[in-house]
Coordinates of C-alpha atoms and ligand atoms in Angstrom, one line a residue:
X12 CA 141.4 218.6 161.8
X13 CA 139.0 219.8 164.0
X14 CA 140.8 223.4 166.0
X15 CA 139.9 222.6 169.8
X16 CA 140.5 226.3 170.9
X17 CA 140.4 229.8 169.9
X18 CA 142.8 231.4 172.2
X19 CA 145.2 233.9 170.0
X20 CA 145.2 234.6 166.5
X21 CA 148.6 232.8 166.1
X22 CA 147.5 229.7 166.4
X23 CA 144.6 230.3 163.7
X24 CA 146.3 229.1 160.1
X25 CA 146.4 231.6 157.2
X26 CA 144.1 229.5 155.1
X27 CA 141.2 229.4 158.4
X28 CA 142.0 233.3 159.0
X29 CA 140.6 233.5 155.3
X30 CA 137.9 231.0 155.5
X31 CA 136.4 232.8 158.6
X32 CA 136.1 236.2 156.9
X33 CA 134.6 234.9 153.7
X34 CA 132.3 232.8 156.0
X35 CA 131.3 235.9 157.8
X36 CA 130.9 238.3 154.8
X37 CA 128.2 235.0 153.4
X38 CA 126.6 235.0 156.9
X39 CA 126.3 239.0 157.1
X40 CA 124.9 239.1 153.5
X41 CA 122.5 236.1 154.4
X42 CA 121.2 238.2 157.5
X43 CA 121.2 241.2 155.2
X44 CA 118.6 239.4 152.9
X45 CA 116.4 238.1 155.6
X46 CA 117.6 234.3 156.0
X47 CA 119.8 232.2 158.1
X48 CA 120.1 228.8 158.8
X49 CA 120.2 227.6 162.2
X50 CA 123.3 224.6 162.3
X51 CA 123.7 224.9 166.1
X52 CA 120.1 224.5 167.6
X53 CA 120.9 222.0 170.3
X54 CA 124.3 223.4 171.4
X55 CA 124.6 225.7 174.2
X56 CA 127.4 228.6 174.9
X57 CA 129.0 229.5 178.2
X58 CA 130.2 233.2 178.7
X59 CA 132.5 233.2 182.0
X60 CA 133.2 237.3 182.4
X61 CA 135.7 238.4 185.3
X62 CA 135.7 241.4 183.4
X63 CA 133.1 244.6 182.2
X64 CA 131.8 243.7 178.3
X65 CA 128.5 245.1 176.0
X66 CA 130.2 244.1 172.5
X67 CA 131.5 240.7 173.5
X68 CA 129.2 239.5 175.8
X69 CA 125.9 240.4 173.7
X70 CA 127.4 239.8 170.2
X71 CA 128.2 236.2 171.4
X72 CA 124.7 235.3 173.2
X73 CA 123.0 236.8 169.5
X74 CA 125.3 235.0 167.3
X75 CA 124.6 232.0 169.5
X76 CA 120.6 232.9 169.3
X77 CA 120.7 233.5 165.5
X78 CA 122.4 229.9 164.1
X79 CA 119.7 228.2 166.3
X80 CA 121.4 227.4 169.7
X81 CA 121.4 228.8 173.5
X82 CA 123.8 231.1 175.7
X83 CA 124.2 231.3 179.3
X84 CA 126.0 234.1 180.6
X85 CA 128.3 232.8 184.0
X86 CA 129.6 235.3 186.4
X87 CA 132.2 235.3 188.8
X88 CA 129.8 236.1 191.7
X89 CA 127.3 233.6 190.6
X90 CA 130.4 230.2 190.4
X91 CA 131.9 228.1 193.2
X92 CA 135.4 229.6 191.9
X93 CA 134.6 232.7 194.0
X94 CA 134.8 230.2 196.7
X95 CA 137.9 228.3 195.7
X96 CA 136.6 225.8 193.3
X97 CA 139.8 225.5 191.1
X98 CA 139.6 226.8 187.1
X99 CA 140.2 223.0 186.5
X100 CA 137.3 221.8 188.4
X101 CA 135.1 224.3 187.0
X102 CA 136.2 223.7 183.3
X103 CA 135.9 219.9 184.1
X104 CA 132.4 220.4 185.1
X105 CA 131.3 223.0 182.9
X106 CA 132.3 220.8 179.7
X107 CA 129.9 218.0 180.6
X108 CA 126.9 220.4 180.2
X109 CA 128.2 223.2 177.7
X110 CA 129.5 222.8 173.8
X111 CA 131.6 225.8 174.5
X112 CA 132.7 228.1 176.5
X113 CA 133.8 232.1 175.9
X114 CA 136.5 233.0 178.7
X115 CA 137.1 237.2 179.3
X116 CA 139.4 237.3 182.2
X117 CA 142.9 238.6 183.4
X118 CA 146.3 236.6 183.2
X119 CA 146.8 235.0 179.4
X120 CA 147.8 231.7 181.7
X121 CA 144.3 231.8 183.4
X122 CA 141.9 231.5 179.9
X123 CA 145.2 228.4 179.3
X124 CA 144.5 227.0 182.5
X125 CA 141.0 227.0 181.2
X126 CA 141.8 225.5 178.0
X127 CA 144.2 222.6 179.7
X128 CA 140.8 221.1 181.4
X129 CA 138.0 222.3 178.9
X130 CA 136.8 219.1 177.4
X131 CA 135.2 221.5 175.1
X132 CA 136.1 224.4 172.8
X133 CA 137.6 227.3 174.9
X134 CA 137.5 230.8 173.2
X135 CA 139.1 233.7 174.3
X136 CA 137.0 236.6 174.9
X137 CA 140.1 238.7 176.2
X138 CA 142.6 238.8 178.8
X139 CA 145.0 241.3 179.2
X140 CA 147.7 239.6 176.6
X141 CA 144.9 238.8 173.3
X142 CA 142.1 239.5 171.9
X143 CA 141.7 237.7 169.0
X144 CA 138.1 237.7 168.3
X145 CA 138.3 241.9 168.1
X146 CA 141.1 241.3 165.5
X147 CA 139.4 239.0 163.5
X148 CA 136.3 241.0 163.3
X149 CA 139.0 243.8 162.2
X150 CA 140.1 242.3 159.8
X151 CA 136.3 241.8 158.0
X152 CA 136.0 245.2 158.6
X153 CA 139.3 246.3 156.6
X154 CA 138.5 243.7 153.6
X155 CA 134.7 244.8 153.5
X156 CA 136.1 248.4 152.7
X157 CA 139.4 248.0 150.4
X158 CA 138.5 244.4 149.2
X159 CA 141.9 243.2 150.0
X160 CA 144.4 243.3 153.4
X161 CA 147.6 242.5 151.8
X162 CA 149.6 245.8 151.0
X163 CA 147.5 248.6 153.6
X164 CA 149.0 250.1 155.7
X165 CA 147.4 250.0 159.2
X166 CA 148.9 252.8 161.6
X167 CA 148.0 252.0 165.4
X168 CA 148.6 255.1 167.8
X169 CA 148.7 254.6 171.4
X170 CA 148.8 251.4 174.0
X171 CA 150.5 248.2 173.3
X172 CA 148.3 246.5 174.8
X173 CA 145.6 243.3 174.3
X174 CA 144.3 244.7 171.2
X175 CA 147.6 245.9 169.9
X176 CA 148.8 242.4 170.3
X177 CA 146.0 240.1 168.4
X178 CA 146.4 242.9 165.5
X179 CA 149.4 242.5 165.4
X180 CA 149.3 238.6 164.9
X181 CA 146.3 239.2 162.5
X182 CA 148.3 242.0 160.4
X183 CA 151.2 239.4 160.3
X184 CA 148.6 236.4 159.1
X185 CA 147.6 238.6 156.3
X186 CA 150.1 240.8 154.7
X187 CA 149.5 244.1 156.5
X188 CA 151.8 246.4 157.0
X189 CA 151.5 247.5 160.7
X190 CA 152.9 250.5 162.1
X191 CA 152.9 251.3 166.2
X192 CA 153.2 254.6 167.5
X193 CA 153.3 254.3 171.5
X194 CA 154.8 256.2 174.4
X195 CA 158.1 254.9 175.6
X196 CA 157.4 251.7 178.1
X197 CA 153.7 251.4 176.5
X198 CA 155.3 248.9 173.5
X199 CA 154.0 245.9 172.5
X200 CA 155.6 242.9 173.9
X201 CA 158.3 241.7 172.4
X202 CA 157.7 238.4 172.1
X203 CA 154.4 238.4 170.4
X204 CA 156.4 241.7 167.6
X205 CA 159.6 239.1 167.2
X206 CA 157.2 235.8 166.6
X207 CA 155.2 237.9 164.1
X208 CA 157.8 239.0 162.5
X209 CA 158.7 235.5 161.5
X210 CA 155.0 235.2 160.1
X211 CA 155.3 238.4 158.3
X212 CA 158.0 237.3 156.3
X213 CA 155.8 235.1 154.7
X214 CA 153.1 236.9 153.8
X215 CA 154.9 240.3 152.7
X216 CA 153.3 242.0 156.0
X217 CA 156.0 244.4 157.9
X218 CA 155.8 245.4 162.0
X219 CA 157.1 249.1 162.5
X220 CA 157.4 250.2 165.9
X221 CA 157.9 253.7 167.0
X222 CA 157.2 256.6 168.9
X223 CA 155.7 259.1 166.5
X224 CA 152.0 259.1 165.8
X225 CA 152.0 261.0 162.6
X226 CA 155.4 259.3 161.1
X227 CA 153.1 255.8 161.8
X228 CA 149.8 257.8 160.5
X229 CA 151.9 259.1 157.5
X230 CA 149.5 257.9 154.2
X231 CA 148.4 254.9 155.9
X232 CA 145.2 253.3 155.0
X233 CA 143.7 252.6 158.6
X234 CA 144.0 254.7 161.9
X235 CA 143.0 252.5 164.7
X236 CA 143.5 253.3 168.8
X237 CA 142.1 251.9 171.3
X238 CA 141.5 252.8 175.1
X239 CA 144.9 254.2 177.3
X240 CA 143.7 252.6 180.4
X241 CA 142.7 249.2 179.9
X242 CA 140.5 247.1 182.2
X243 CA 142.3 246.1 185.4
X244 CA 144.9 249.3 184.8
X245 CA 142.5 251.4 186.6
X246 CA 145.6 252.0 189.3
X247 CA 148.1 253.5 186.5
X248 CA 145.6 255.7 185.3
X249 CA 146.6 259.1 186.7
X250 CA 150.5 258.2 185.4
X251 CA 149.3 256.8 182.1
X252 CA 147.2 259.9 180.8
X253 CA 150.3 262.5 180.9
X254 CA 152.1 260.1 178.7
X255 CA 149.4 259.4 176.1
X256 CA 148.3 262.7 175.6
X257 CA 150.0 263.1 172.7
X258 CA 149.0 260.0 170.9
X259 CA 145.4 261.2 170.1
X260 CA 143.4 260.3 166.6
X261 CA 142.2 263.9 166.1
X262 CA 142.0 265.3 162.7
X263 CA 145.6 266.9 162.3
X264 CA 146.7 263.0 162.4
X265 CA 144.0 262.1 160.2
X266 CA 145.4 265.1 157.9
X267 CA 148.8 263.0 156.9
X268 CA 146.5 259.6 156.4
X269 CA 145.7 258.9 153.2
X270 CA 142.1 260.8 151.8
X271 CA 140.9 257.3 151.2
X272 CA 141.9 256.3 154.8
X273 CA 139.1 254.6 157.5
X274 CA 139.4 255.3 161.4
X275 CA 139.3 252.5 163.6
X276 CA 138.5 251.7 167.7
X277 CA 137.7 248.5 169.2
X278 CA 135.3 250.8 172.0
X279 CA 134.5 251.6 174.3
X280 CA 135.4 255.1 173.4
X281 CA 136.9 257.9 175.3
X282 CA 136.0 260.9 173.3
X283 CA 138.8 263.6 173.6
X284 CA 140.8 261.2 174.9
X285 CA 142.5 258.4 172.6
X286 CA 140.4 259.8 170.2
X287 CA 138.5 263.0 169.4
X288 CA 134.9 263.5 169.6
X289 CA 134.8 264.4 165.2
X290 CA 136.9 262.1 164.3
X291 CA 135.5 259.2 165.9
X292 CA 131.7 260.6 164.7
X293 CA 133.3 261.5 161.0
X294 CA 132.9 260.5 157.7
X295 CA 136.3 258.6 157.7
X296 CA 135.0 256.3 161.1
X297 CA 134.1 252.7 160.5
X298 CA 133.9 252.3 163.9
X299 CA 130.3 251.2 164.2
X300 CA 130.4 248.8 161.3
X301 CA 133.5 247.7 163.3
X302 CA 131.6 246.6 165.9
X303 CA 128.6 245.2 164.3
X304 CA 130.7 243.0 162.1
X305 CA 132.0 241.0 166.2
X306 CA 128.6 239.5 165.1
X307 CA 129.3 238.1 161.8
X308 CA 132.7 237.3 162.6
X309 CA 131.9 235.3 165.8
X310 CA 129.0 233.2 164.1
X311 CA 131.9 232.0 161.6
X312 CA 133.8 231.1 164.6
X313 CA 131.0 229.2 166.7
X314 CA 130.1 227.6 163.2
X315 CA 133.9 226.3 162.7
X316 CA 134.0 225.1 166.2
X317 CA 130.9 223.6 167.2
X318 CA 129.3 223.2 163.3
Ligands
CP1 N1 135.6 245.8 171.9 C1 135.1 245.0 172.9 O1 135.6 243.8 173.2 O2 134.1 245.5 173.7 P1 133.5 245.0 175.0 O3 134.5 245.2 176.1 O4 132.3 245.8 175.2 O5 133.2 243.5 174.9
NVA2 N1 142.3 247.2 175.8 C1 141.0 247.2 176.3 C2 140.1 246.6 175.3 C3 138.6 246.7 175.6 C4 137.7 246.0 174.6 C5 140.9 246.5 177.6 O1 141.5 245.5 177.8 O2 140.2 247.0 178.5

């Protein structure tokens, strides 16, 4: 059956979760080498943004340039919603031109309210709950360097936030043992932990949630943080910071990973904040392969929903 939307990595089965990354790996090697087919020349790709993006937004419009099809980028500024057109409308509309559409916007229930009316294949490009796209691009990433996901241990150090939540889901698809470590109020919700829990059962994957960074970093195979102030927290900023200092990937923390162990961020980056300026420029940092591999990962996903 056909997936109509790509909205959390939840609702992605195990078996697709694997079929996307071995996609991506073929289409990564393939642009490696020089070639490429092009399976969605015809097919255009809508990015609506109500929020700040250069990975998303620009790894989506080239993935959608490289397999042969177009991208048009929407702002809010530019759409009648800014003047009260509803989401529904919009999405109504929008799916009689476009074969797909990439949503980034606030509320979880607003990129649903999108998928409700889309006639076509909504993807979520985040909102403050998921961001699924990120994980699965994460989880190339982690294969590409210890060949295998089941069994790591993955220590995250800071915010529970958007990016804490679609790892989560995408450590529980695959068998990864996933250890939090954020400041007291800052935990994942607790919906998405108990729901992945279920799902970790299965697959031998375990959730740890606590409040010490180097008990979660403690021989782990992966370090990954990502920004304290999200976008759209710009308000708790000033409370935020005094908590977080102390859950920083600098390299005392890296000191208790394991020697073999990677460091992670989904960027933008915050050097000397969530993460220190050697660390995040060190040997140990896979953080740019991280971000080129959005790419590869997001041509698997156009090509599984639009191919
Ligand atoms: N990691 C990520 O989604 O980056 P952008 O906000 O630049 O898209
Ligand atoms: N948690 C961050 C991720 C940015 C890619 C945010 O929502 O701003």
């Amino acid at each position: 059956m056909k997936p109509s939307h790509l909205l959390a990595v939840h609702e992605i089965a195990a078996g697709d979760v694997t079929a996307l990354l071995d996609r991506a790996d073929r289409l990564k090697a393939r642009r490696r080498s020089g070639g490429g087919d092009r399976p969605l020349a015809g097919k255009t790709l809508g990015l609506f943004f109500e929020k700040s993006s250069t990975r998303t937004r620009v790894s989506f419009e080239t993935a959608m340039n490289q397999l042969g099809g177009n991208s048009l980028f929407l702002s809010l500024q530019d759409l009648q919603l800014k003047r009260g057109e509803s989401i529904a409308d919009t999405a109504r509309v929008l799916s009689r031109y476009l074969d797909a559409i990439v949503i980034r916007t606030f509320g979880h229930d607003l990129l649903e309210e999108w998928a409700a009316a889309a006639a076509i294949p909504v993807i979520n490009g985040l909102t403050d709950l998921h961001h699924p796209c990120q994980a699965l691009g994460d989880l190339m990433t982690i294969r590409e360097r210890f060949g295998t996901l089941k069994g790591l241990k993955l220590a995250y150090i800071g915010d529970g936030n958007n990016v804490a939540h679609s790892l989560i889901e995408a450590a529980a698809k695959t068998g990864i043992e996933i250890h939090l470590a954020c400041p007291k109020g800052f935990e994942p919700d607790p919906l998405i932990v108990a729901a992945s829990r279920i799902v970790a059962k299965q697959t031998g994957g375990t959730i740890e949630i606590g409040r010490e960074p180097a008990k979660a970093a403690e021989d782990a195979d992966v370090l990954y943080t990502d920004v304290w102030i999200s976008m759209g927290q710009e308000k708790q900023a000033k409370a935020k910071l005094k908590k977080f200092k102390p859950y920083q990937i600098n390299d005392t923390l890296l000191s208790v990973a394991k020697p073999s162990a990677v460091v992670m961020h989904c960027l933008p980056a915050h050097r000397g904040m969530e993460i220190t300026a050697d660390v995040l420029d060190g040997k140990q940092s896979v953080i740019w392969d991280q971000a080129e591999n959005r790419l590869h990962i997001q041509k698997a996903i156009l090509e599984w929903l639009l191919g």
